[in-house]
Coordinates of C-alpha atoms and ligand atoms in Angstrom, one line a residue:
X34 CA -23.6 -10.7 -45.0
X35 CA -20.8 -8.2 -44.3
X36 CA -17.4 -8.9 -45.7
X37 CA -15.7 -8.6 -42.2
X38 CA -18.0 -11.4 -41.0
X39 CA -16.7 -13.7 -43.8
X40 CA -13.1 -12.8 -43.3
X41 CA -12.6 -14.5 -39.9
X42 CA -13.9 -18.0 -40.7
X43 CA -12.0 -17.8 -44.0
X44 CA -8.6 -17.8 -42.2
X45 CA -9.9 -20.6 -39.9
X46 CA -10.9 -22.6 -42.9
X47 CA -7.5 -22.3 -44.5
X48 CA -5.8 -23.2 -41.2
X49 CA -8.2 -26.2 -40.8
X50 CA -7.4 -27.3 -44.4
X51 CA -3.6 -27.0 -43.8
X52 CA -3.8 -29.0 -40.6
X53 CA -6.0 -31.8 -42.0
X54 CA -3.1 -33.5 -43.8
X55 CA -0.6 -33.2 -40.9
X56 CA 0.4 -36.3 -39.0
X57 CA 2.3 -34.7 -36.2
X58 CA 3.6 -31.4 -34.7
X59 CA 4.1 -28.5 -37.2
X60 CA 6.4 -25.5 -36.9
X61 CA 4.2 -22.4 -36.3
X62 CA 6.5 -20.5 -38.7
X63 CA 6.0 -23.0 -41.5
X64 CA 2.3 -22.9 -41.0
X65 CA 2.3 -19.1 -41.1
X66 CA 4.2 -19.2 -44.4
X67 CA 1.8 -21.7 -45.9
X68 CA -1.2 -19.6 -44.7
X69 CA 0.4 -16.5 -46.3
X70 CA 0.9 -18.4 -49.6
X71 CA -2.9 -19.2 -49.7
X72 CA -4.0 -15.8 -48.3
X73 CA -1.6 -13.0 -49.3
X74 CA -1.7 -10.2 -46.8
X75 CA -1.4 -6.4 -47.0
X76 CA -0.2 -6.2 -43.3
X77 CA 3.0 -4.4 -42.7
X78 CA 4.5 -7.6 -41.2
X79 CA 2.5 -10.3 -43.1
X80 CA 4.1 -13.3 -41.3
X81 CA 3.4 -11.7 -37.9
X82 CA -0.2 -11.2 -39.0
X83 CA -0.5 -14.9 -39.9
X84 CA 1.0 -15.9 -36.6
X85 CA -1.8 -13.9 -34.9
X86 CA -4.4 -15.8 -36.9
X87 CA -2.7 -19.0 -35.8
X88 CA -2.8 -17.9 -32.1
X89 CA -6.5 -17.1 -32.5
X90 CA -7.1 -20.8 -33.5
X91 CA -5.6 -21.9 -30.2
X92 CA -8.1 -24.3 -28.6
X93 CA -10.3 -24.1 -31.7
X94 CA -8.2 -25.9 -34.3
X95 CA -4.9 -26.5 -32.7
X96 CA -2.8 -26.2 -29.5
X97 CA 0.7 -25.1 -28.8
X98 CA 3.3 -27.7 -27.8
X99 CA 5.7 -24.8 -27.2
X100 CA 5.9 -21.2 -28.5
X101 CA 7.0 -22.3 -31.9
X102 CA 5.2 -25.7 -32.4
X103 CA 1.6 -26.5 -32.9
X104 CA -0.5 -29.7 -33.1
X105 CA -3.9 -30.0 -34.6
X106 CA -6.7 -30.6 -32.0
X107 CA -7.5 -33.9 -33.8
X108 CA -4.0 -35.2 -33.1
X109 CA -3.8 -33.7 -29.6
X110 CA -6.8 -35.9 -28.6
X111 CA -5.9 -38.9 -30.8
X112 CA -5.5 -41.9 -28.4
X113 CA -5.9 -39.7 -25.3
X114 CA -7.2 -41.6 -22.3
X115 CA -9.1 -40.7 -19.2
X116 CA -11.1 -42.4 -16.5
X117 CA -14.4 -42.0 -14.8
X118 CA -15.2 -43.4 -11.3
X119 CA -18.4 -45.6 -11.1
X120 CA -20.6 -45.6 -8.1
X121 CA -23.3 -47.9 -6.9
X122 CA -26.2 -45.7 -8.1
X123 CA -24.7 -45.4 -11.6
X124 CA -24.2 -49.2 -11.8
X125 CA -27.8 -49.9 -10.5
X126 CA -29.4 -47.6 -13.0
X127 CA -26.9 -48.3 -15.8
X128 CA -26.6 -44.6 -16.5
X129 CA -23.4 -42.6 -17.0
X130 CA -23.7 -38.8 -17.0
X131 CA -22.1 -37.8 -20.3
X132 CA -23.0 -34.1 -20.3
X133 CA -20.6 -33.2 -17.5
X134 CA -17.8 -35.5 -18.6
X135 CA -17.6 -36.0 -22.4
X136 CA -17.9 -32.5 -24.1
X137 CA -14.3 -31.6 -23.0
X138 CA -13.0 -34.5 -25.0
X139 CA -15.1 -33.7 -28.2
X140 CA -15.2 -31.0 -30.8
X141 CA -17.1 -27.8 -29.7
X142 CA -20.9 -28.3 -29.8
X143 CA -20.6 -32.0 -30.9
X144 CA -24.1 -33.5 -30.6
X145 CA -23.9 -36.1 -27.8
X146 CA -26.4 -38.3 -29.6
X147 CA -23.7 -38.9 -32.3
X148 CA -21.1 -40.2 -29.9
X149 CA -20.2 -43.9 -30.6
X150 CA -18.7 -46.3 -28.1
X151 CA -16.8 -49.4 -29.0
X152 CA -15.4 -52.1 -26.8
X153 CA -11.8 -53.3 -26.6
X154 CA -12.3 -55.5 -29.6
X155 CA -13.6 -52.6 -31.6
X156 CA -17.2 -53.8 -31.6
X157 CA -19.9 -51.2 -31.1
X158 CA -21.3 -50.9 -27.6
X159 CA -25.1 -50.4 -27.9
X160 CA -26.5 -47.6 -25.7
X161 CA -29.4 -45.2 -25.6
X162 CA -29.3 -41.5 -24.7
X163 CA -31.6 -41.0 -21.8
X164 CA -32.7 -37.5 -20.8
X165 CA -33.2 -37.3 -17.0
X166 CA -35.0 -34.4 -15.4
X167 CA -34.0 -33.3 -12.0
X168 CA -35.3 -30.6 -9.7
X169 CA -32.5 -28.4 -8.8
X170 CA -32.4 -25.7 -6.1
X171 CA -31.2 -22.4 -7.7
X172 CA -31.3 -18.9 -6.4
X173 CA -34.3 -18.4 -8.6
X174 CA -36.3 -21.2 -7.0
X175 CA -36.8 -24.8 -8.1
X176 CA -35.9 -25.5 -11.7
X177 CA -36.1 -28.6 -13.8
X178 CA -32.8 -29.3 -15.4
X179 CA -32.5 -32.1 -18.1
X180 CA -29.3 -34.0 -18.2
X181 CA -28.4 -36.5 -20.9
X182 CA -27.2 -39.9 -19.6
X183 CA -25.9 -42.8 -21.6
X184 CA -27.8 -45.9 -20.8
X185 CA -25.0 -48.5 -20.8
X186 CA -26.8 -51.0 -18.5
X187 CA -26.4 -54.0 -20.9
X188 CA -22.7 -53.4 -21.4
X189 CA -22.1 -52.7 -17.7
X190 CA -24.0 -55.9 -16.7
X191 CA -22.1 -57.9 -19.2
X192 CA -18.8 -56.5 -17.8
X193 CA -19.9 -57.4 -14.3
X194 CA -19.0 -53.9 -13.2
X195 CA -18.6 -53.3 -9.4
X196 CA -18.9 -50.1 -7.4
X197 CA -15.3 -49.1 -7.1
X198 CA -14.4 -50.0 -10.7
X199 CA -13.3 -47.3 -13.1
X200 CA -14.5 -46.7 -16.7
X201 CA -11.5 -46.2 -18.9
X202 CA -12.2 -44.1 -22.0
X203 CA -9.9 -43.9 -25.0
X204 CA -10.5 -41.4 -27.8
X205 CA -10.2 -43.3 -31.1
X206 CA -11.6 -40.6 -33.4
X207 CA -12.0 -37.1 -31.9
X208 CA -13.7 -35.6 -35.0
X209 CA -16.3 -38.4 -35.3
X210 CA -16.8 -38.8 -31.6
X211 CA -15.6 -42.5 -31.4
X212 CA -14.5 -43.6 -27.9
X213 CA -13.4 -47.0 -26.6
X214 CA -14.8 -48.2 -23.3
X215 CA -13.0 -50.6 -20.9
X216 CA -13.6 -51.6 -17.4
X217 CA -10.8 -51.5 -14.8
X218 CA -11.7 -53.7 -11.9
X219 CA -10.8 -52.1 -8.5
X220 CA -8.4 -55.0 -7.8
X221 CA -6.4 -54.4 -10.9
X222 CA -5.8 -50.7 -10.3
X223 CA -2.2 -49.5 -10.0
X224 CA -2.8 -46.8 -7.3
X225 CA 0.8 -45.6 -7.3
X226 CA 1.0 -45.2 -11.1
X227 CA -2.4 -43.5 -11.1
X228 CA -1.3 -41.0 -8.5
X229 CA 1.8 -40.3 -10.5
X230 CA -0.1 -39.8 -13.7
X231 CA -2.6 -37.5 -12.0
X232 CA 0.2 -35.5 -10.4
X233 CA 2.0 -35.1 -13.8
X234 CA -1.3 -33.9 -15.3
X235 CA -1.9 -31.5 -12.5
X236 CA 1.6 -30.1 -12.8
X237 CA 1.2 -29.5 -16.6
X238 CA -2.0 -27.6 -15.9
X239 CA -0.3 -25.6 -13.2
X240 CA 2.7 -24.8 -15.4
X241 CA 0.3 -23.6 -18.1
X242 CA -1.5 -21.3 -15.6
X243 CA 1.8 -20.0 -14.2
X244 CA 3.0 -19.0 -17.6
X245 CA -0.3 -17.4 -18.7
X246 CA -0.5 -13.7 -19.0
X247 CA -3.7 -13.5 -17.0
X248 CA -4.5 -15.4 -13.8
X249 CA -6.7 -17.8 -15.5
X250 CA -6.8 -20.2 -18.5
X251 CA -9.6 -21.6 -20.6
X252 CA -10.5 -25.3 -20.3
X253 CA -11.1 -25.7 -24.0
X254 CA -7.5 -24.6 -24.6
X255 CA -5.9 -26.1 -21.6
X256 CA -7.3 -29.7 -21.8
X257 CA -6.0 -30.4 -25.4
X258 CA -2.7 -28.6 -24.6
X259 CA -2.1 -30.8 -21.6
X260 CA -2.8 -34.0 -23.7
X261 CA -0.5 -32.7 -26.4
X262 CA 2.2 -32.3 -23.8
X263 CA 1.5 -35.3 -21.7
X264 CA 4.2 -38.0 -22.3
X265 CA 2.5 -41.2 -23.2
X266 CA -1.1 -39.9 -23.4
X267 CA -2.2 -43.3 -24.6
X268 CA -0.6 -45.0 -21.6
X269 CA -2.1 -45.6 -18.1
X270 CA -5.1 -43.2 -18.1
X271 CA -5.2 -40.3 -15.6
X272 CA -8.5 -39.2 -14.1
X273 CA -11.0 -36.9 -15.8
X274 CA -9.2 -33.6 -15.8
X275 CA -11.8 -31.9 -13.5
X276 CA -11.4 -34.7 -10.9
X277 CA -7.6 -34.4 -11.2
X278 CA -7.7 -30.6 -10.5
X279 CA -10.1 -31.0 -7.6
X280 CA -7.9 -33.6 -5.9
X281 CA -4.8 -31.5 -6.6
X282 CA -6.2 -28.5 -4.9
X283 CA -3.9 -25.8 -6.3
X284 CA -6.4 -24.8 -9.0
X285 CA -10.2 -24.5 -9.3
X286 CA -12.5 -24.7 -12.3
X287 CA -16.1 -23.9 -13.1
X288 CA -15.8 -26.0 -16.2
X289 CA -15.1 -23.0 -18.3
X290 CA -12.1 -21.3 -16.8
X291 CA -9.3 -22.6 -14.6
X292 CA -7.7 -20.4 -12.0
X293 CA -5.7 -20.4 -8.7
X294 CA -7.7 -21.8 -5.9
X295 CA -6.4 -19.3 -3.4
X296 CA -7.4 -16.4 -5.6
X297 CA -11.1 -16.4 -4.5
X298 CA -14.1 -17.7 -6.4
X299 CA -15.5 -16.7 -9.8
X300 CA -19.1 -15.5 -9.9
X301 CA -20.2 -18.8 -11.2
X302 CA -18.4 -20.7 -8.4
X303 CA -19.8 -18.3 -5.9
X304 CA -23.3 -19.0 -7.1
X305 CA -22.7 -22.8 -7.0
X306 CA -21.4 -22.5 -3.4
X307 CA -24.3 -20.4 -2.3
X308 CA -26.7 -23.0 -3.8
X309 CA -24.9 -25.8 -2.1
X310 CA -24.8 -23.8 1.2
X311 CA -21.0 -23.8 1.4
X312 CA -19.2 -21.1 3.3
X313 CA -18.0 -18.1 1.3
X314 CA -14.8 -17.7 3.4
X315 CA -12.5 -20.5 4.4
X316 CA -12.5 -21.3 8.0
X317 CA -9.5 -20.2 10.2
X318 CA -6.5 -22.5 9.8
X319 CA -5.4 -24.3 13.0
X320 CA -2.3 -22.8 14.6
X321 CA -0.1 -24.5 17.1
X322 CA 1.0 -23.0 20.4
X323 CA 4.5 -22.6 19.2
X324 CA 3.3 -20.8 16.0
X325 CA 1.2 -18.5 18.1
X326 CA 4.2 -17.3 20.1
X327 CA 6.7 -17.0 17.2
X328 CA 7.8 -13.4 16.3
X329 CA 7.6 -12.4 12.7
X330 CA 10.0 -9.6 11.7
X331 CA 9.0 -7.6 8.6
X332 CA 10.7 -4.8 6.7
X333 CA 7.9 -2.5 5.6
X334 CA 8.6 0.2 3.0
X335 CA 6.5 2.6 1.0
X336 CA 6.1 1.2 -2.5
X337 CA 7.1 4.5 -4.2
X338 CA 9.7 5.6 -1.6
X339 CA 11.5 2.4 -0.7
X340 CA 14.1 4.4 1.3
X341 CA 11.4 5.1 3.7
X342 CA 11.1 1.9 5.8
X343 CA 10.3 0.5 9.2
X344 CA 11.3 -2.8 10.7
X345 CA 8.4 -4.2 12.8
X346 CA 7.8 -7.3 14.8
X347 CA 4.4 -9.0 15.4
X348 CA 3.6 -12.4 17.0
X349 CA 1.9 -15.3 15.3
X350 CA -1.2 -15.0 17.5
X351 CA -1.6 -11.4 16.7
X352 CA -3.9 -10.4 13.8
X353 CA -3.9 -8.3 10.6
X354 CA -5.9 -5.7 12.7
X355 CA -2.8 -5.5 15.1
X356 CA -0.5 -5.3 12.1
X357 CA -2.6 -2.6 10.5
X358 CA -2.6 -0.5 13.6
X359 CA 1.2 -0.9 14.0
X360 CA 1.8 0.1 10.3
X361 CA -0.5 3.2 10.8
X362 CA 1.5 4.3 13.8
X363 CA 4.9 3.5 12.2
X364 CA 4.0 5.5 9.0
X365 CA 2.1 8.3 10.7
X366 CA -1.2 7.4 9.1
X367 CA -4.5 8.2 10.8
X368 CA -5.6 5.4 13.1
X369 CA -9.2 6.6 13.3
X370 CA -10.0 7.0 9.6
X371 CA -9.8 5.0 6.3
X372 CA -9.6 1.3 5.5
X373 CA -6.4 -0.7 5.4
X374 CA -6.0 -3.8 3.2
X375 CA -3.6 -6.7 2.9
X376 CA -2.6 -8.9 0.0
X377 CA -0.1 -11.8 -0.2
X378 CA 2.3 -11.4 -3.2
X379 CA 3.1 -14.8 -4.8
X380 CA 5.8 -15.1 -7.4
X381 CA 4.5 -16.6 -10.7
X382 CA 5.9 -18.6 -13.6
X383 CA 9.5 -18.1 -14.7
X384 CA 10.8 -17.5 -11.1
X385 CA 12.5 -20.4 -9.5
X386 CA 12.5 -22.5 -12.6
X387 CA 15.6 -24.5 -13.4
X388 CA 17.7 -22.9 -16.1
X389 CA 16.6 -19.4 -15.3
X390 CA 19.4 -17.1 -14.1
X391 CA 18.9 -15.0 -11.0
X392 CA 19.1 -11.8 -13.2
X393 CA 16.7 -13.3 -15.7
X394 CA 14.3 -14.2 -13.0
X395 CA 14.5 -10.7 -11.4
X396 CA 13.8 -9.1 -14.8
X397 CA 10.9 -11.3 -15.4
X398 CA 9.6 -11.4 -11.8
X399 CA 5.9 -11.5 -11.8
X400 CA 3.7 -11.6 -8.8
X401 CA 0.0 -12.4 -8.4
X402 CA -1.9 -10.8 -5.5
X403 CA -4.0 -12.9 -3.2
X404 CA -6.4 -10.8 -1.2
X405 CA -6.2 -11.5 2.5
X406 CA -8.8 -9.0 3.6
X407 CA -9.4 -5.4 4.7
X408 CA -9.3 -3.9 8.2
X409 CA -11.5 -1.1 9.4
X410 CA -10.0 1.5 11.7
X411 CA -10.7 0.5 15.3
X412 CA -11.2 -3.2 14.3
X413 CA -13.7 -4.9 12.1
X414 CA -13.4 -6.0 8.4
X415 CA -13.0 -9.4 6.8
X416 CA -9.2 -9.5 7.5
X417 CA -9.3 -8.2 11.0
X418 CA -9.4 -11.6 12.8
X419 CA -6.8 -13.4 10.6
X420 CA -3.8 -14.3 12.7
X421 CA -0.4 -13.8 11.3
X422 CA 0.6 -17.5 11.8
X423 CA -2.4 -18.5 9.7
X424 CA -0.8 -16.9 6.6
X425 CA 1.8 -19.7 6.6
X426 CA 4.6 -17.3 5.7
X427 CA 8.2 -18.3 5.0
X428 CA 11.2 -16.0 5.2
X429 CA 11.4 -13.9 2.0
X430 CA 7.6 -13.9 1.5
X431 CA 6.0 -10.6 0.7
X432 CA 2.8 -8.8 1.6
X433 CA 1.2 -5.7 0.2
X434 CA -0.5 -3.3 2.6
X435 CA -2.6 -0.4 1.3
X436 CA -3.7 2.4 3.6
X437 CA -6.7 4.4 2.5
X438 CA -8.4 2.9 -0.6
X439 CA -9.0 6.5 -1.8
X440 CA -5.4 7.8 -1.8
X441 CA -4.1 4.2 -2.2
X442 CA -0.8 4.5 -0.2
X443 CA 0.9 1.2 -0.9
X444 CA 3.5 -0.5 1.3
X445 CA 5.5 -3.7 0.6
X446 CA 6.4 -5.9 3.5
X447 CA 9.1 -8.6 3.4
X448 CA 9.4 -11.2 6.1
X449 CA 13.0 -11.1 7.3
X450 CA 13.0 -13.5 10.2
X451 CA 10.9 -15.8 12.4
X452 CA 12.2 -15.9 15.9
X453 CA 11.3 -16.9 19.4
X454 CA 9.9 -14.1 21.5
X455 CA 12.0 -12.2 24.1
X456 CA 10.6 -12.4 27.6
X457 CA 10.6 -8.7 28.5
X458 CA 9.3 -7.4 25.1
X459 CA 5.8 -6.4 24.3
X460 CA 4.7 -7.1 20.8
X461 CA 3.8 -5.9 18.3
X462 CA 6.6 -3.2 18.1
X463 CA 8.7 -1.2 15.8
X464 CA 12.4 -2.1 16.1
X465 CA 14.2 0.1 13.5
X466 CA 13.6 2.7 10.8
X467 CA 15.5 4.4 8.1
X468 CA 17.9 7.2 8.9
X469 CA 15.8 10.3 8.3
X470 CA 16.9 12.6 5.5
X471 CA 15.5 15.8 7.0
X472 CA 14.3 18.7 4.9
X473 CA 14.1 22.1 6.5
X474 CA 11.5 24.9 6.8
X475 CA 11.7 27.2 3.9
X476 CA 10.4 30.2 5.9
X477 CA 12.9 29.8 8.7
X478 CA 15.7 29.3 6.1
X479 CA 15.0 32.8 4.8
X480 CA 15.7 34.1 8.3
X481 CA 18.9 32.1 8.4
X482 CA 17.5 29.5 10.8
X483 CA 17.5 25.7 10.3
X484 CA 14.4 24.0 11.6
X485 CA 13.2 20.6 10.6
X486 CA 10.0 20.8 8.4
X487 CA 7.0 18.9 9.5
X488 CA 4.5 19.8 6.8
X489 CA 4.4 20.4 3.1
X490 CA 1.9 23.0 1.9
X491 CA 0.4 21.4 -1.3
X492 CA -1.3 24.7 -2.3
X493 CA 1.8 26.9 -2.2
X494 CA 4.0 24.2 -3.8
X495 CA 4.2 24.8 -7.5
X496 CA 6.6 22.0 -8.5
X497 CA 9.6 20.0 -7.4
X498 CA 11.7 23.1 -7.5
X499 CA 9.4 25.1 -5.4
X500 CA 8.2 22.8 -2.5
X501 CA 6.9 24.7 0.5
X502 CA 8.2 22.7 3.5
X503 CA 7.2 24.2 6.8
X504 CA 8.0 23.8 10.5
X505 CA 5.1 23.5 13.0
X506 CA 5.1 27.2 13.8
X507 CA 5.4 28.5 10.2
X508 CA 2.6 26.1 9.2
X509 CA 0.2 28.1 11.3
X510 CA 0.2 30.8 8.6
X511 CA -1.0 28.2 6.1
X512 CA -3.7 26.7 8.3
X513 CA -6.4 27.4 5.6
X514 CA -4.3 25.6 3.1
X515 CA -4.0 21.9 2.3
X516 CA -1.1 20.6 4.4
X517 CA 0.4 17.1 4.3
X518 CA 2.6 15.7 7.0
X519 CA 6.2 14.9 5.8
X520 CA 7.2 11.3 6.5
X521 CA 10.8 10.6 7.6
Ligands
ZN617 ZN1 9.6 27.7 10.1
ZN618 ZN1 0.3 27.5 1.9

């Protein structure tokens, strides 16, 4: 065995040892100091190196309550509660699917045969593990998939469980896999409180996603983190986290990762949707007559030359194809060649949070990009038929438009106003543009004449101090060269 292979678990073992005796949250700094005392380090900044080892244990041994405080996984799950809905079929057969629901609430790779259930009096609930084979349609044909069920028929019968009842589960001992079962009759359910608990849980997941560096988080980190942060995790139980996320709608999970639901599907989700025969693209959103007529005024600017802008207006019933054509014309792009593409820019995380100053927010402003679709010249493309009103934009919202995926000419659009249309005006249209800062033809200047340059010869240009700007006529002598039109 190589020494580098031994090194990684060694740190984990020390961290696990240090956490075993804790009874509550621990400061990450203190834990790093204790780790350093056991395992002296040659690193230039030893404490920082230890903090890195602690970060690597996130979701494996511990979770972060905040940036400086950690809690062992065992304590994060201690007393945590969740619920599973029961349906007629489950009750008739007495079988509860444990493969899809329990592993998230157990240590990694915990053998399901070793799970122990107890009732509210602490007495063991007898059950057998029952493997059930099912034929499943996959892209590779019919496949037999074996799922483990807990046969709880005796207990369910004794409890007189009904179809709309819930199974309440409390984690008594996460390391040993001991869980308490209780029945919540439908009539005793506090629907208002349950909705409130579920919303709180969903908000905690969403906050975690919003503050993540990437645009996804891992379930094995997120679930214990949420329980560690949930006030009163032993109180009225929220739903199983996957059901909570599905009902909330802002996020989507394949059971492994959690990401924004408007960010498209992961390959795994795509596969599941194909097998289930679900559409790959959401259907068009309904738009009212009023929304169809509304005029959206955008300020569009080149991303790398924000002084070069156009103000444009487009109606709600008009499409991204119409907007694409208008932008091509306004910025002198070729209308017959190259693709155009649109994204919605959505602020993430720190922005708009209480306690964050405007300047702080601007400095830390982060956007995620939700792809809306591309538009082919002369129509076509996945985004072409999307109507502006379907984008559900509010004043201040931003879009990104890229013309030509090869040269990647990026534009930022900001929605400045939504107004009622004027009777005599034909939309879409350009309403204003920046004052042009003209540059003049270098050839004509040599002859003492001032003529506005229309082209830049990229072959004769040698640098910013020697840019060959040319008028239409002088450009004729460079016709074999690579000329680019100057935008004003
Ligand atoms: Zn000239
Ligand atoms: Zn030239």
